[in-house]
Amino acid sequence: MMTANITESNGRLCRVCGAKILPFMSFGKMPIANGFLPPDRTASEYMFELAPAFCRGCSTVQLMEQPAREKMFHENYAFYSSTSRHMQTHFKAFSEMAVSKACTGRRDPFVVELGSNDGIMLQHFQSAGIRHLGIEPSQNVADVARAKGINTLSEFFTVELADRLVAEYGHADAMLSANVICHIPDIHSVAAGVARMLKPDGVFMFEDPYLGDMIAKTSYDQIYDEHVFIFSALSVSAAFGQHGLELVDVAPQVTHGGSMRYVLAPKGSRPVSPAVQVLYEKERAQGLNREETFVQFRRNCESSREALRDLLTSLKRDGKRVAGYGATSKSTTVLNYCGITKELIPYICDTTPIKQGKVSPGMHIPIKPYDAFTAEYPDYAVLFAWNHKSEILAKEQQYAAQGGKWVVFVPKVAVE
Ligand code: TYD
Ligand code: ZN
């Protein structure tokens, strides 16, 4: 039986329940995950300590320290949602689900999305003529949405903003969010804001990377500055329950390497699906409510780091040409935690124009346009965008046909 060797933090209390939390590992000093920077501006890069912690009181996994939100979400935010075809399909399905759960048959329904990015989800409401509002603090991505005719407000969502929005637009039938709630440290302001904004028969649906998948796959690259929480059903219920919102349904999603969709509604307003209880039991069986699980996770991360470093070092020794595929936010954790320099991975190709010509945060590996990949295939490509594996492998059949190999590191370090 393994013993836990983590001690309580003196400095930081659980953002959900106020108990002392247990930092179970440190990834060391880390830059902003989406902080791709011009090659001549690397001298004054902002760094902070990336250390996740576990709360015994409510089972929430959270960061000890998160950079100020303005350092992450601003007018040059490098993350555009609409970069993957599968994600387009995914958000179309999400919007159809929201329409059937909270819009069909209602008079003039109103839908609000928190963190609406470039409008990948709200465009479906806009084209269906449904009253909608996106809240998106990062100006550059919000401008893309506005150009598509999507109503977008560039602010951070808080309980105060919720009150102003109710006064201006009325209450919401549906509130939606994807890969955003886990970004917001003041979870109580968000939960209170949602509770105030929803109609009594309204519904709040959000999805985020799922703790159960992260533990099962050792996908530690989900841990970076933006993800202040890695949620489970147990922790979501603890956080939102304090504000009169009940978890009424859950649905696993394949997106972002394993996510969970949580459906919440004012307590007692909707029947609770049996899937919720089933998931709580599954999480307890997996140990998501026990600190030993996170001690083991830390060990798994250390083994994964060693295996990836060994593999890349031996490829270099053998004179192989190696490139990174997809300058994801997640890759910032992998590169910096594993200490992967441009000696081991000389460049990373990515389709996002704002990232190209810049260097990666921390390790300063050059980011090249996607064409650099097809123009001269490497011998090995490190699949940083592993969450899009099926889409990418289907697209890159020619690379594989010419003998190109993939280096993957989730769930295990391997060459494919
Ligand atoms: P994403 O999956 O959103 O991961 P994260 O949340 O960690 O940033 O990012 C995908 C990145 O990979 C994005 O920068 C675009 C890039 N990408 C490619 O370069 N080619 C592709 O075929 C796909 C699907 C993504
Ligand atoms: Zn707690």
Coordinates of C-alpha atoms and ligand atoms in Angstrom, one line a residue, residues 33-34 36 77-81 83-87 179 209 221-222 224 226-227 256-257 325-332 349-352 355-356 368-370 384-389 391-393 395-396, ligand 1:
A33 CA 1.2 28.4 -22.3
N34 CA -0.2 30.5 -25.2
F36 CA 4.2 32.6 -28.2
Y77 CA -4.5 35.7 -27.5
A78 CA -3.0 32.9 -29.6
F79 CA -5.8 30.4 -29.3
Y80 CA -8.4 30.3 -32.0
S81 CA -11.1 27.6 -31.6
T83 CA -8.5 25.4 -36.2
S84 CA -9.8 21.8 -36.3
R85 CA -12.5 20.3 -38.5
H86 CA -13.6 17.9 -35.8
M87 CA -14.0 20.8 -33.4
N179 CA -13.0 24.9 -22.2
P209 CA -10.9 18.5 -19.9
D221 CA 0.0 18.4 -20.4
Q222 CA -3.6 19.4 -19.5
Y224 CA -0.9 24.7 -17.6
E226 CA -5.1 28.6 -18.1
H227 CA -6.4 25.5 -16.4
H256 CA -9.3 17.8 -25.8
G257 CA -8.1 14.2 -25.2
Y325 CA 3.4 18.9 -35.0
G326 CA 1.0 21.4 -33.5
A327 CA 2.1 24.3 -31.2
T328 CA -0.6 23.5 -28.7
S329 CA -1.0 25.2 -25.3
K330 CA -0.4 21.8 -23.8
S331 CA 3.0 21.5 -25.5
T332 CA 4.3 24.3 -23.3
C349 CA 4.8 23.4 -37.4
D350 CA 1.3 24.9 -36.8
T351 CA -1.6 26.2 -38.9
T352 CA -2.3 29.2 -36.7
K355 CA 1.9 31.6 -33.8
Q356 CA 4.0 31.4 -37.0
K368 CA 6.9 27.4 -38.6
P369 CA 3.8 27.4 -40.9
Y370 CA 2.2 24.1 -41.7
F384 CA 1.8 17.7 -29.6
A385 CA -1.8 18.0 -30.9
W386 CA -2.4 14.4 -29.9
N387 CA -6.0 15.2 -29.1
H388 CA -6.6 15.6 -32.9
K389 CA -4.8 12.4 -33.7
E391 CA -8.0 14.0 -37.9
I392 CA -4.2 14.5 -38.3
L393 CA -3.3 10.9 -39.2
K395 CA -4.7 14.2 -43.3
E396 CA -1.0 13.0 -43.2
Ligands
TYD1 P1 -5.7 22.5 -29.4 O1 -6.1 21.2 -29.8 O2 -6.8 23.5 -29.2 O3 -4.8 22.3 -28.1 P2 -4.5 23.3 -26.9 O4 -5.8 23.5 -26.2 O5 -3.5 22.5 -26.1 O6 -3.9 24.6 -27.5 O7 -4.6 23.1 -30.4 C1 -4.4 22.6 -31.6 C2 -3.2 23.3 -32.2 O8 -2.7 22.5 -33.2 C3 -3.5 24.6 -32.9 O9 -2.4 25.6 -32.6 C4 -3.7 24.3 -34.3 C5 -2.7 23.2 -34.5 N1 -3.1 22.2 -35.5 C6 -2.3 22.0 -36.6 O10 -1.3 22.7 -36.8 N2 -2.7 21.1 -37.6 C7 -3.9 20.4 -37.5 O11 -4.2 19.6 -38.4 C8 -4.7 20.6 -36.3 C9 -5.9 19.7 -36.1 C10 -4.3 21.5 -35.3

